[in-house]
Each structure stands twice: as C-alpha cells, then as structure tokens.
C-alpha cells in the first residue's frame, strides 16, 4: 500500500484558504494506486495536475512513479540516460500553489506549481506531450454567478463551485484536454452524477476521440463519487 503523502506541515489556516483533502481526493489516490503498474509501465515524462490544492494527489503519483524513470523515448542522447518525470501542477488559487510547493518539499516530490487557470500558458508548449493528466475539479452544481465569482476570487470557494450541473470549469478543460495528452496519455477525472457521467463519456468519445472507463466509484455521505480514466480511442483521428 502506498502511504498517503505527509501533509502535517499544512495548518488549519491553510485549510481556511485551500481545499483540504477529502473523500474525492482519496478516491483519486485509490484509483491511481489501482493503476500503479500501468502507470509505472507508461514511464511518464510529464504529469500535469489541474487544481492541485494541497498537492496531495501529485505528491502521491510522484511516490508511485519514484524520483526518476528510464526514458524509453527515442532520444539523441545516450539510450541509458535517466530522465525525471516532471510534475506540473496548476491552481487558480495562489495559496494552493504555495501549499503544493511545500507538500512537494515535505514529501521529496519535485512538484512544480504554476498559478494559472487550467493549463494556462503551458497549453501550447505541452501540445500532445502530457502522459498523465489529473483533475479533481470544482464539481458541485451552483448558480453560474457563484462559480464565476469563485473563479474571479481565486479562493476556497473555487474548490467546489462548479456552476450549472457542476460543469462550468470542467467543461472548459474537457474541450482542451485532448490537445494536451500524448498519444499514450491518460486523463483521470473526478465526477459526481450531477455532472452527467454517461454524457461526459459519450461526448468525449464522439467529439474528442477519448474513450473512458470508470476506474472507481464510491458513496461518501451524500455524494456518489466517480473517477474516470480517458485514453485515446483506438484508431481515433488526430483532429487536435
Ligand atoms: C476539489 S479541489 C481539489 C484539490 C486537490 N486536487 C485534491 O484533490 O484534494 C479543486 C481545486 O481546483 C482549483 N481550481 C478551481 N478552478 C480552477 C481553474 N480554473 N484552474 C485551476 N485550478 C482551479 C481549486 O482552487 C482547488 O484547489
């Protein structure tokens, strides 16, 4: 069993401003643990977490993958060269970026937080380069104004306020994630029934050529949580 990252450096004051890992976070950790052998085989060069919050999820995948992997990619360097996985993390909340950085430091995980919305300015440089994409989004349905205000304020409400069907932020990312994923890339997304999980899956396959599986689902109090894993569908046309 892979230990949950050490978060003892984060305080109650941090959790006033940044999402405290909860059942959704832990379901995502469990999904990654269930996939750990595939993830190691994948030998990712770039992992990108959107909305890293405390940094718990990226620190966990760094534990799975270890500090460095041997590159299997064609390279003009020596084939025996070792190559570290890069753990890019974005969050719209600046304090979340500080927490992600300190969580990386306390867990010997080289996390690189960037304070931006979604993939922000990285998107062009990361075109079809990301091997693992992770997103536990603000998925709670709210009125649109609440989600817009939360995105503007870049504070704790941005951790949950999701707008109509809880999909205001997630939909923006789903439009672009295919452009980020490498050919062998995989994308893990947390969702709840209000987000219309079958609808997300059908649309991602039809519009973006990404097929999906439900890796894990769990009831947690009043919430029913899902982790979806997307990969490129066999023979999907390269439209991105
Ligand atoms: C449900 S919390 C998840 C935090 C952490 N990944 C976890 O699993 O515990 C959602 C996170 O997404 C961030 N977020 C919300 N909107 C965002 C956006 N447009 N771009 C990047 N991050 C965003 C929030 O600040 C928050 O840290």
PDB file of C-alpha atoms and ligand atoms in Angstrom:
ATOM      1  CA  UNK A   1       0.000   0.000   0.000  1.00  0.00           C
ATOM      2  CA  UNK A   2       1.352   3.392  -0.946  1.00  0.00           C
ATOM      3  CA  UNK A   3       1.259   5.801   2.003  1.00  0.00           C
ATOM      4  CA  UNK A   4      -0.790   8.977   1.745  1.00  0.00           C
ATOM      5  CA  UNK A   5       1.570  11.948   1.421  1.00  0.00           C
ATOM      6  CA  UNK A   6       2.593  13.645   4.640  1.00  0.00           C
ATOM      7  CA  UNK A   7       0.542  16.828   4.996  1.00  0.00           C
ATOM      8  CA  UNK A   8       1.438  17.666   8.605  1.00  0.00           C
ATOM      9  CA  UNK A   9       3.078  20.912   7.504  1.00  0.00           C
ATOM     10  CA  UNK A  10      -0.349  22.279   6.428  1.00  0.00           C
ATOM     11  CA  UNK A  11      -2.319  24.071   9.124  1.00  0.00           C
ATOM     12  CA  UNK A  12      -5.965  24.880   9.838  1.00  0.00           C
ATOM     13  CA  UNK A  13      -5.201  28.371   8.499  1.00  0.00           C
ATOM     14  CA  UNK A  14      -4.052  26.827   5.220  1.00  0.00           C
ATOM     15  CA  UNK A  15      -7.291  24.834   5.036  1.00  0.00           C
ATOM     16  CA  UNK A  16      -9.290  28.049   5.504  1.00  0.00           C
ATOM     17  CA  UNK A  17      -7.894  29.058   2.116  1.00  0.00           C
ATOM     18  CA  UNK A  18      -7.122  25.776   0.335  1.00  0.00           C
ATOM     19  CA  UNK A  19      -9.116  22.588  -0.204  1.00  0.00           C
ATOM     20  CA  UNK A  20      -8.394  20.032   2.497  1.00  0.00           C
ATOM     21  CA  UNK A  21      -8.037  16.515   1.059  1.00  0.00           C
ATOM     22  CA  UNK A  22     -11.356  14.725   1.413  1.00  0.00           C
ATOM     23  CA  UNK A  23     -13.162  11.639   0.090  1.00  0.00           C
ATOM     24  CA  UNK A  24     -12.873  12.806  -3.525  1.00  0.00           C
ATOM     25  CA  UNK A  25      -9.135  13.276  -3.121  1.00  0.00           C
ATOM     26  CA  UNK A  26      -8.750   9.849  -1.530  1.00  0.00           C
ATOM     27  CA  UNK A  27     -10.826   8.151  -4.218  1.00  0.00           C
ATOM     28  CA  UNK A  28      -8.480   9.623  -6.811  1.00  0.00           C
ATOM     29  CA  UNK A  29      -5.474   8.342  -4.841  1.00  0.00           C
ATOM     30  CA  UNK A  30      -7.081   4.895  -4.706  1.00  0.00           C
ATOM     31  CA  UNK A  31      -7.682   4.966  -8.470  1.00  0.00           C
ATOM     32  CA  UNK A  32      -4.037   5.848  -9.088  1.00  0.00           C
ATOM     33  CA  UNK A  33      -2.920   3.115  -6.728  1.00  0.00           C
ATOM     34  CA  UNK A  34      -5.125   0.613  -8.563  1.00  0.00           C
ATOM     35  CA  UNK A  35      -3.419   1.677 -11.819  1.00  0.00           C
ATOM     36  CA  UNK A  36       0.084   1.832 -10.368  1.00  0.00           C
ATOM     37  CA  UNK A  37       1.550  -0.971 -12.501  1.00  0.00           C
ATOM     38  CA  UNK A  38       0.225   0.554 -15.730  1.00  0.00           C
ATOM     39  CA  UNK A  39       1.434   3.971 -14.642  1.00  0.00           C
ATOM     40  CA  UNK A  40       4.930   2.656 -13.961  1.00  0.00           C
ATOM     41  CA  UNK A  41       4.953   0.817 -17.301  1.00  0.00           C
ATOM     42  CA  UNK A  42       3.936   4.039 -19.016  1.00  0.00           C
ATOM     43  CA  UNK A  43       7.127   5.737 -17.738  1.00  0.00           C
ATOM     44  CA  UNK A  44       5.567   9.183 -17.913  1.00  0.00           C
ATOM     45  CA  UNK A  45       7.793  12.104 -18.718  1.00  0.00           C
ATOM     46  CA  UNK A  46       5.196  14.749 -17.902  1.00  0.00           C
ATOM     47  CA  UNK A  47       2.428  14.623 -15.321  1.00  0.00           C
ATOM     48  CA  UNK A  48       0.058  17.592 -15.170  1.00  0.00           C
ATOM     49  CA  UNK A  49      -2.412  18.117 -12.349  1.00  0.00           C
ATOM     50  CA  UNK A  50      -5.029  20.816 -12.765  1.00  0.00           C
ATOM     51  CA  UNK A  51      -6.271  22.255  -9.460  1.00  0.00           C
ATOM     52  CA  UNK A  52      -3.615  20.686  -7.237  1.00  0.00           C
ATOM     53  CA  UNK A  53      -4.846  22.333  -3.996  1.00  0.00           C
ATOM     54  CA  UNK A  54      -2.770  20.890  -1.139  1.00  0.00           C
ATOM     55  CA  UNK A  55      -0.557  18.982  -3.600  1.00  0.00           C
ATOM     56  CA  UNK A  56      -1.618  15.653  -2.102  1.00  0.00           C
ATOM     57  CA  UNK A  57      -2.500  13.982  -5.424  1.00  0.00           C
ATOM     58  CA  UNK A  58       0.646  14.944  -7.307  1.00  0.00           C
ATOM     59  CA  UNK A  59       2.832  14.030  -4.319  1.00  0.00           C
ATOM     60  CA  UNK A  60       1.103  10.641  -4.342  1.00  0.00           C
ATOM     61  CA  UNK A  61       1.701   9.963  -8.038  1.00  0.00           C
ATOM     62  CA  UNK A  62       5.307  11.012  -7.522  1.00  0.00           C
ATOM     63  CA  UNK A  63       5.516   8.312  -4.830  1.00  0.00           C
ATOM     64  CA  UNK A  64       4.115   5.768  -7.302  1.00  0.00           C
ATOM     65  CA  UNK A  65       6.493   6.697 -10.077  1.00  0.00           C
ATOM     66  CA  UNK A  66       9.550   7.354  -7.961  1.00  0.00           C
ATOM     67  CA  UNK A  67      12.021  10.162  -8.433  1.00  0.00           C
ATOM     68  CA  UNK A  68      13.243   9.148 -11.868  1.00  0.00           C
ATOM     69  CA  UNK A  69      12.438   6.788 -14.704  1.00  0.00           C
ATOM     70  CA  UNK A  70      14.495   5.470 -17.595  1.00  0.00           C
ATOM     71  CA  UNK A  71      13.415   7.069 -20.791  1.00  0.00           C
ATOM     72  CA  UNK A  72      12.007   4.748 -23.418  1.00  0.00           C
ATOM     73  CA  UNK A  73      11.516   7.590 -25.857  1.00  0.00           C
ATOM     74  CA  UNK A  74      13.789   7.941 -28.887  1.00  0.00           C
ATOM     75  CA  UNK A  75      16.410  10.471 -27.903  1.00  0.00           C
ATOM     76  CA  UNK A  76      19.557  11.847 -29.411  1.00  0.00           C
ATOM     77  CA  UNK A  77      21.177  11.365 -26.016  1.00  0.00           C
ATOM     78  CA  UNK A  78      22.506   8.073 -24.713  1.00  0.00           C
ATOM     79  CA  UNK A  79      19.750   5.439 -24.505  1.00  0.00           C
ATOM     80  CA  UNK A  80      20.786   4.722 -20.921  1.00  0.00           C
ATOM     81  CA  UNK A  81      20.133   8.308 -19.894  1.00  0.00           C
ATOM     82  CA  UNK A  82      17.770   8.594 -16.958  1.00  0.00           C
ATOM     83  CA  UNK A  83      15.019  11.127 -17.191  1.00  0.00           C
ATOM     84  CA  UNK A  84      12.961  12.521 -14.334  1.00  0.00           C
ATOM     85  CA  UNK A  85       9.224  12.805 -14.525  1.00  0.00           C
ATOM     86  CA  UNK A  86       8.159  16.432 -14.423  1.00  0.00           C
ATOM     87  CA  UNK A  87       5.218  17.038 -12.081  1.00  0.00           C
ATOM     88  CA  UNK A  88       3.497  20.201 -13.266  1.00  0.00           C
ATOM     89  CA  UNK A  89       0.637  21.424 -11.094  1.00  0.00           C
ATOM     90  CA  UNK A  90      -1.652  24.366 -11.718  1.00  0.00           C
ATOM     91  CA  UNK A  91      -4.132  26.053  -9.443  1.00  0.00           C
ATOM     92  CA  UNK A  92      -6.119  29.241  -9.789  1.00  0.00           C
ATOM     93  CA  UNK A  93      -5.673  29.849  -6.046  1.00  0.00           C
ATOM     94  CA  UNK A  94      -2.216  31.293  -5.268  1.00  0.00           C
ATOM     95  CA  UNK A  95      -2.182  29.912  -1.742  1.00  0.00           C
ATOM     96  CA  UNK A  96      -2.864  26.436  -3.143  1.00  0.00           C
ATOM     97  CA  UNK A  97       0.282  26.813  -5.220  1.00  0.00           C
ATOM     98  CA  UNK A  98       2.275  27.624  -2.075  1.00  0.00           C
ATOM     99  CA  UNK A  99       0.791  24.568  -0.326  1.00  0.00           C
ATOM    100  CA  UNK A 100       1.542  22.336  -3.334  1.00  0.00           C
ATOM    101  CA  UNK A 101       5.128  23.548  -3.297  1.00  0.00           C
ATOM    102  CA  UNK A 102       5.588  22.837   0.415  1.00  0.00           C
ATOM    103  CA  UNK A 103       3.893  19.447   0.112  1.00  0.00           C
ATOM    104  CA  UNK A 104       6.348  18.551  -2.620  1.00  0.00           C
ATOM    105  CA  UNK A 105       9.209  19.685  -0.416  1.00  0.00           C
ATOM    106  CA  UNK A 106       7.994  17.682   2.611  1.00  0.00           C
ATOM    107  CA  UNK A 107       7.499  14.542   0.535  1.00  0.00           C
ATOM    108  CA  UNK A 108      10.675  14.685  -1.552  1.00  0.00           C
ATOM    109  CA  UNK A 109       8.499  15.100  -4.617  1.00  0.00           C
ATOM    110  CA  UNK A 110       9.658  17.689  -7.146  1.00  0.00           C
ATOM    111  CA  UNK A 111       6.293  19.385  -7.728  1.00  0.00           C
ATOM    112  CA  UNK A 112       6.234  22.465  -9.961  1.00  0.00           C
ATOM    113  CA  UNK A 113       3.155  24.585  -9.141  1.00  0.00           C
ATOM    114  CA  UNK A 114       2.004  27.320 -11.510  1.00  0.00           C
ATOM    115  CA  UNK A 115      -0.654  29.843 -10.508  1.00  0.00           C
ATOM    116  CA  UNK A 116      -2.922  29.891 -13.521  1.00  0.00           C
ATOM    117  CA  UNK A 117      -6.332  28.771 -14.718  1.00  0.00           C
ATOM    118  CA  UNK A 118      -6.480  25.242 -16.166  1.00  0.00           C
ATOM    119  CA  UNK A 119      -3.359  24.609 -18.281  1.00  0.00           C
ATOM    120  CA  UNK A 120      -2.942  28.374 -18.836  1.00  0.00           C
ATOM    121  CA  UNK A 121       0.171  29.441 -20.697  1.00  0.00           C
ATOM    122  CA  UNK A 122       1.551  25.892 -20.665  1.00  0.00           C
ATOM    123  CA  UNK A 123      -1.031  24.646 -23.126  1.00  0.00           C
ATOM    124  CA  UNK A 124       0.837  25.438 -26.333  1.00  0.00           C
ATOM    125  CA  UNK A 125       4.174  24.057 -25.138  1.00  0.00           C
ATOM    126  CA  UNK A 126       2.519  20.913 -23.787  1.00  0.00           C
ATOM    127  CA  UNK A 127       0.720  20.118 -27.034  1.00  0.00           C
ATOM    128  CA  UNK A 128       0.296  16.323 -27.098  1.00  0.00           C
ATOM    129  CA  UNK A 129       3.129  15.953 -24.575  1.00  0.00           C
ATOM    130  CA  UNK A 130       1.424  15.093 -21.280  1.00  0.00           C
ATOM    131  CA  UNK A 131       1.414  11.430 -20.279  1.00  0.00           C
ATOM    132  CA  UNK A 132      -0.714  11.745 -17.139  1.00  0.00           C
ATOM    133  CA  UNK A 133      -3.375  14.429 -16.610  1.00  0.00           C
ATOM    134  CA  UNK A 134      -5.190  14.649 -13.271  1.00  0.00           C
ATOM    135  CA  UNK A 135      -8.195  16.800 -12.372  1.00  0.00           C
ATOM    136  CA  UNK A 136     -10.363  16.748  -9.278  1.00  0.00           C
ATOM    137  CA  UNK A 137     -12.396  19.789 -10.326  1.00  0.00           C
ATOM    138  CA  UNK A 138     -14.887  22.051  -8.598  1.00  0.00           C
ATOM    139  CA  UNK A 139     -17.816  19.746  -9.422  1.00  0.00           C
ATOM    140  CA  UNK A 140     -20.627  20.973  -7.136  1.00  0.00           C
ATOM    141  CA  UNK A 141     -23.637  22.431  -9.017  1.00  0.00           C
ATOM    142  CA  UNK A 142     -24.167  26.104  -8.192  1.00  0.00           C
ATOM    143  CA  UNK A 143     -25.789  29.062  -9.889  1.00  0.00           C
ATOM    144  CA  UNK A 144     -23.493  30.319 -12.657  1.00  0.00           C
ATOM    145  CA  UNK A 145     -22.723  33.594 -10.853  1.00  0.00           C
ATOM    146  CA  UNK A 146     -21.414  31.736  -7.811  1.00  0.00           C
ATOM    147  CA  UNK A 147     -18.958  29.781  -9.939  1.00  0.00           C
ATOM    148  CA  UNK A 148     -17.902  32.898 -11.872  1.00  0.00           C
ATOM    149  CA  UNK A 149     -17.373  34.833  -8.633  1.00  0.00           C
ATOM    150  CA  UNK A 150     -15.375  31.948  -7.156  1.00  0.00           C
ATOM    151  CA  UNK A 151     -13.141  31.811 -10.237  1.00  0.00           C
ATOM    152  CA  UNK A 152     -12.571  35.564 -10.006  1.00  0.00           C
ATOM    153  CA  UNK A 153     -11.856  35.481  -6.262  1.00  0.00           C
ATOM    154  CA  UNK A 154      -9.339  32.596  -6.650  1.00  0.00           C
ATOM    155  CA  UNK A 155     -10.041  31.484  -3.062  1.00  0.00           C
ATOM    156  CA  UNK A 156     -11.508  28.478  -1.287  1.00  0.00           C
ATOM    157  CA  UNK A 157     -14.940  28.665  -2.991  1.00  0.00           C
ATOM    158  CA  UNK A 158     -13.180  27.913  -6.273  1.00  0.00           C
ATOM    159  CA  UNK A 159     -12.538  24.441  -4.894  1.00  0.00           C
ATOM    160  CA  UNK A 160     -16.169  23.407  -5.214  1.00  0.00           C
ATOM    161  CA  UNK A 161     -18.330  25.977  -7.041  1.00  0.00           C
ATOM    162  CA  UNK A 162     -18.957  24.354 -10.403  1.00  0.00           C
ATOM    163  CA  UNK A 163     -21.820  26.329 -11.971  1.00  0.00           C
ATOM    164  CA  UNK A 164     -24.585  24.680 -13.993  1.00  0.00           C
ATOM    165  CA  UNK A 165     -24.511  20.895 -13.456  1.00  0.00           C
ATOM    166  CA  UNK A 166     -21.184  21.460 -11.689  1.00  0.00           C
ATOM    167  CA  UNK A 167     -19.585  21.522 -15.143  1.00  0.00           C
ATOM    168  CA  UNK A 168     -18.696  25.196 -15.656  1.00  0.00           C
ATOM    169  CA  UNK A 169     -14.967  24.729 -15.075  1.00  0.00           C
ATOM    170  CA  UNK A 170     -14.710  21.076 -16.071  1.00  0.00           C
ATOM    171  CA  UNK A 171     -16.298  21.666 -19.480  1.00  0.00           C
ATOM    172  CA  UNK A 172     -13.703  24.285 -20.339  1.00  0.00           C
ATOM    173  CA  UNK A 173     -10.961  21.778 -19.625  1.00  0.00           C
ATOM    174  CA  UNK A 174     -12.657  18.872 -21.393  1.00  0.00           C
ATOM    175  CA  UNK A 175     -12.614  20.931 -24.600  1.00  0.00           C
ATOM    176  CA  UNK A 176      -8.809  21.128 -24.436  1.00  0.00           C
ATOM    177  CA  UNK A 177      -7.531  18.041 -22.671  1.00  0.00           C
ATOM    178  CA  UNK A 178      -7.155  16.036 -25.894  1.00  0.00           C
ATOM    179  CA  UNK A 179      -4.696  18.639 -27.154  1.00  0.00           C
ATOM    180  CA  UNK A 180      -2.524  18.098 -24.086  1.00  0.00           C
ATOM    181  CA  UNK A 181      -2.483  14.297 -23.929  1.00  0.00           C
ATOM    182  CA  UNK A 182       0.375  12.432 -25.567  1.00  0.00           C
ATOM    183  CA  UNK A 183      -0.588   9.524 -27.816  1.00  0.00           C
ATOM    184  CA  UNK A 184      -0.274   7.134 -24.877  1.00  0.00           C
ATOM    185  CA  UNK A 185      -1.524   9.712 -22.384  1.00  0.00           C
ATOM    186  CA  UNK A 186      -4.222   9.072 -19.807  1.00  0.00           C
ATOM    187  CA  UNK A 187      -6.502  11.521 -18.072  1.00  0.00           C
ATOM    188  CA  UNK A 188      -8.092  10.945 -14.652  1.00  0.00           C
ATOM    189  CA  UNK A 189     -11.178  12.994 -13.782  1.00  0.00           C
ATOM    190  CA  UNK A 190     -13.287  13.063 -10.600  1.00  0.00           C
ATOM    191  CA  UNK A 191     -17.035  13.495 -11.201  1.00  0.00           C
ATOM    192  CA  UNK A 192     -20.419  13.157  -9.492  1.00  0.00           C
ATOM    193  CA  UNK A 193     -23.759  12.041 -11.005  1.00  0.00           C
ATOM    194  CA  UNK A 194     -24.988  15.653 -11.243  1.00  0.00           C
ATOM    195  CA  UNK A 195     -22.212  16.196 -13.812  1.00  0.00           C
ATOM    196  CA  UNK A 196     -23.879  13.544 -16.048  1.00  0.00           C
ATOM    197  CA  UNK A 197     -21.122  10.940 -16.125  1.00  0.00           C
ATOM    198  CA  UNK A 198     -22.603   8.957 -19.098  1.00  0.00           C
ATOM    199  CA  UNK A 199     -22.998  12.233 -21.015  1.00  0.00           C
ATOM    200  CA  UNK A 200     -19.373  13.233 -20.369  1.00  0.00           C
ATOM    201  CA  UNK A 201     -18.158   9.836 -21.537  1.00  0.00           C
ATOM    202  CA  UNK A 202     -20.287   9.821 -24.677  1.00  0.00           C
ATOM    203  CA  UNK A 203     -19.253  13.371 -25.644  1.00  0.00           C
ATOM    204  CA  UNK A 204     -15.555  12.804 -25.033  1.00  0.00           C
ATOM    205  CA  UNK A 205     -15.613   9.758 -27.293  1.00  0.00           C
ATOM    206  CA  UNK A 206     -17.750  11.309 -30.026  1.00  0.00           C
ATOM    207  CA  UNK A 207     -16.146  14.764 -30.111  1.00  0.00           C
ATOM    208  CA  UNK A 208     -12.607  14.188 -28.885  1.00  0.00           C
ATOM    209  CA  UNK A 209     -11.909  10.524 -29.643  1.00  0.00           C
ATOM    210  CA  UNK A 210     -11.200   9.760 -25.979  1.00  0.00           C
ATOM    211  CA  UNK A 211     -12.610   6.516 -24.642  1.00  0.00           C
ATOM    212  CA  UNK A 212     -13.151   6.118 -20.936  1.00  0.00           C
ATOM    213  CA  UNK A 213     -13.651   3.702 -18.099  1.00  0.00           C
ATOM    214  CA  UNK A 214     -14.939   4.206 -14.592  1.00  0.00           C
ATOM    215  CA  UNK A 215     -11.902   3.207 -12.555  1.00  0.00           C
ATOM    216  CA  UNK A 216     -13.578   3.533  -9.155  1.00  0.00           C
ATOM    217  CA  UNK A 217     -16.806   4.788  -7.674  1.00  0.00           C
ATOM    218  CA  UNK A 218     -17.781   5.220  -4.043  1.00  0.00           C
ATOM    219  CA  UNK A 219     -20.512   6.667  -1.891  1.00  0.00           C
ATOM    220  CA  UNK A 220     -19.246   9.225   0.612  1.00  0.00           C
ATOM    221  CA  UNK A 221     -22.047  10.645   2.729  1.00  0.00           C
ATOM    222  CA  UNK A 222     -24.494  12.295   0.346  1.00  0.00           C
ATOM    223  CA  UNK A 223     -22.037  12.252  -2.535  1.00  0.00           C
ATOM    224  CA  UNK A 224     -21.527   9.487  -5.068  1.00  0.00           C
ATOM    225  CA  UNK A 225     -18.066   9.940  -6.490  1.00  0.00           C
ATOM    226  CA  UNK A 226     -16.559   8.569  -9.691  1.00  0.00           C
ATOM    227  CA  UNK A 227     -13.055   8.509 -11.104  1.00  0.00           C
ATOM    228  CA  UNK A 228     -12.991   8.303 -14.895  1.00  0.00           C
ATOM    229  CA  UNK A 229      -9.914   7.407 -16.913  1.00  0.00           C
ATOM    230  CA  UNK A 230      -9.690   8.585 -20.528  1.00  0.00           C
ATOM    231  CA  UNK A 231      -7.288   7.347 -23.211  1.00  0.00           C
ATOM    232  CA  UNK A 232      -7.240   7.863 -26.949  1.00  0.00           C
ATOM    233  CA  UNK A 233      -9.671   5.569 -28.680  1.00  0.00           C
ATOM    234  CA  UNK A 234      -8.057   3.011 -30.994  1.00  0.00           C
ATOM    235  CA  UNK A 235      -7.963   4.494 -34.482  1.00  0.00           C
ATOM    236  CA  UNK A 236      -9.254   7.878 -33.303  1.00  0.00           C
ATOM    237  CA  UNK A 237      -8.498  10.505 -35.920  1.00  0.00           C
ATOM    238  CA  UNK A 238      -5.891  13.076 -34.931  1.00  0.00           C
ATOM    239  CA  UNK A 239      -8.058  16.152 -35.036  1.00  0.00           C
ATOM    240  CA  UNK A 240      -6.433  18.002 -32.137  1.00  0.00           C
TER     241      UNK A 240
HETATM  242  C1  LIG B   1     -11.905  19.842  -5.368  1.00  0.00           C
HETATM  243  S1  LIG B   1     -10.434  20.808  -5.188  1.00  0.00           S
HETATM  244  C2  LIG B   1      -9.200  19.529  -5.448  1.00  0.00           C
HETATM  245  C3  LIG B   1      -7.884  19.830  -4.787  1.00  0.00           C
HETATM  246  C4  LIG B   1      -6.882  18.663  -4.835  1.00  0.00           C
HETATM  247  N1  LIG B   1      -6.525  18.304  -6.171  1.00  0.00           N
HETATM  248  C5  LIG B   1      -7.475  17.451  -4.148  1.00  0.00           C
HETATM  249  O1  LIG B   1      -7.839  16.503  -4.847  1.00  0.00           O
HETATM  250  O2  LIG B   1      -7.568  17.475  -2.916  1.00  0.00           O
HETATM  251  C6  LIG B   1     -10.397  21.697  -6.760  1.00  0.00           C
HETATM  252  C7  LIG B   1      -9.146  22.557  -6.965  1.00  0.00           C
HETATM  253  O3  LIG B   1      -9.234  23.157  -8.271  1.00  0.00           O
HETATM  254  C8  LIG B   1      -8.788  24.502  -8.172  1.00  0.00           C
HETATM  255  N2  LIG B   1      -9.377  25.229  -9.308  1.00  0.00           N
HETATM  256  C9  LIG B   1     -10.641  25.695  -9.460  1.00  0.00           C
HETATM  257  N3  LIG B   1     -10.790  26.298 -10.646  1.00  0.00           N
HETATM  258  C10 LIG B   1      -9.600  26.194 -11.281  1.00  0.00           C
HETATM  259  C11 LIG B   1      -9.122  26.631 -12.545  1.00  0.00           C
HETATM  260  N4  LIG B   1      -9.905  27.296 -13.406  1.00  0.00           N
HETATM  261  N5  LIG B   1      -7.840  26.358 -12.872  1.00  0.00           N
HETATM  262  C12 LIG B   1      -7.028  25.702 -11.999  1.00  0.00           C
HETATM  263  N6  LIG B   1      -7.430  25.275 -10.788  1.00  0.00           N
HETATM  264  C13 LIG B   1      -8.696  25.505 -10.429  1.00  0.00           C
HETATM  265  C14 LIG B   1      -9.261  24.948  -6.811  1.00  0.00           C
HETATM  266  O4  LIG B   1      -8.584  26.102  -6.356  1.00  0.00           O
HETATM  267  C15 LIG B   1      -8.982  23.696  -5.985  1.00  0.00           C
HETATM  268  O5  LIG B   1      -7.670  23.717  -5.461  1.00  0.00           O
END
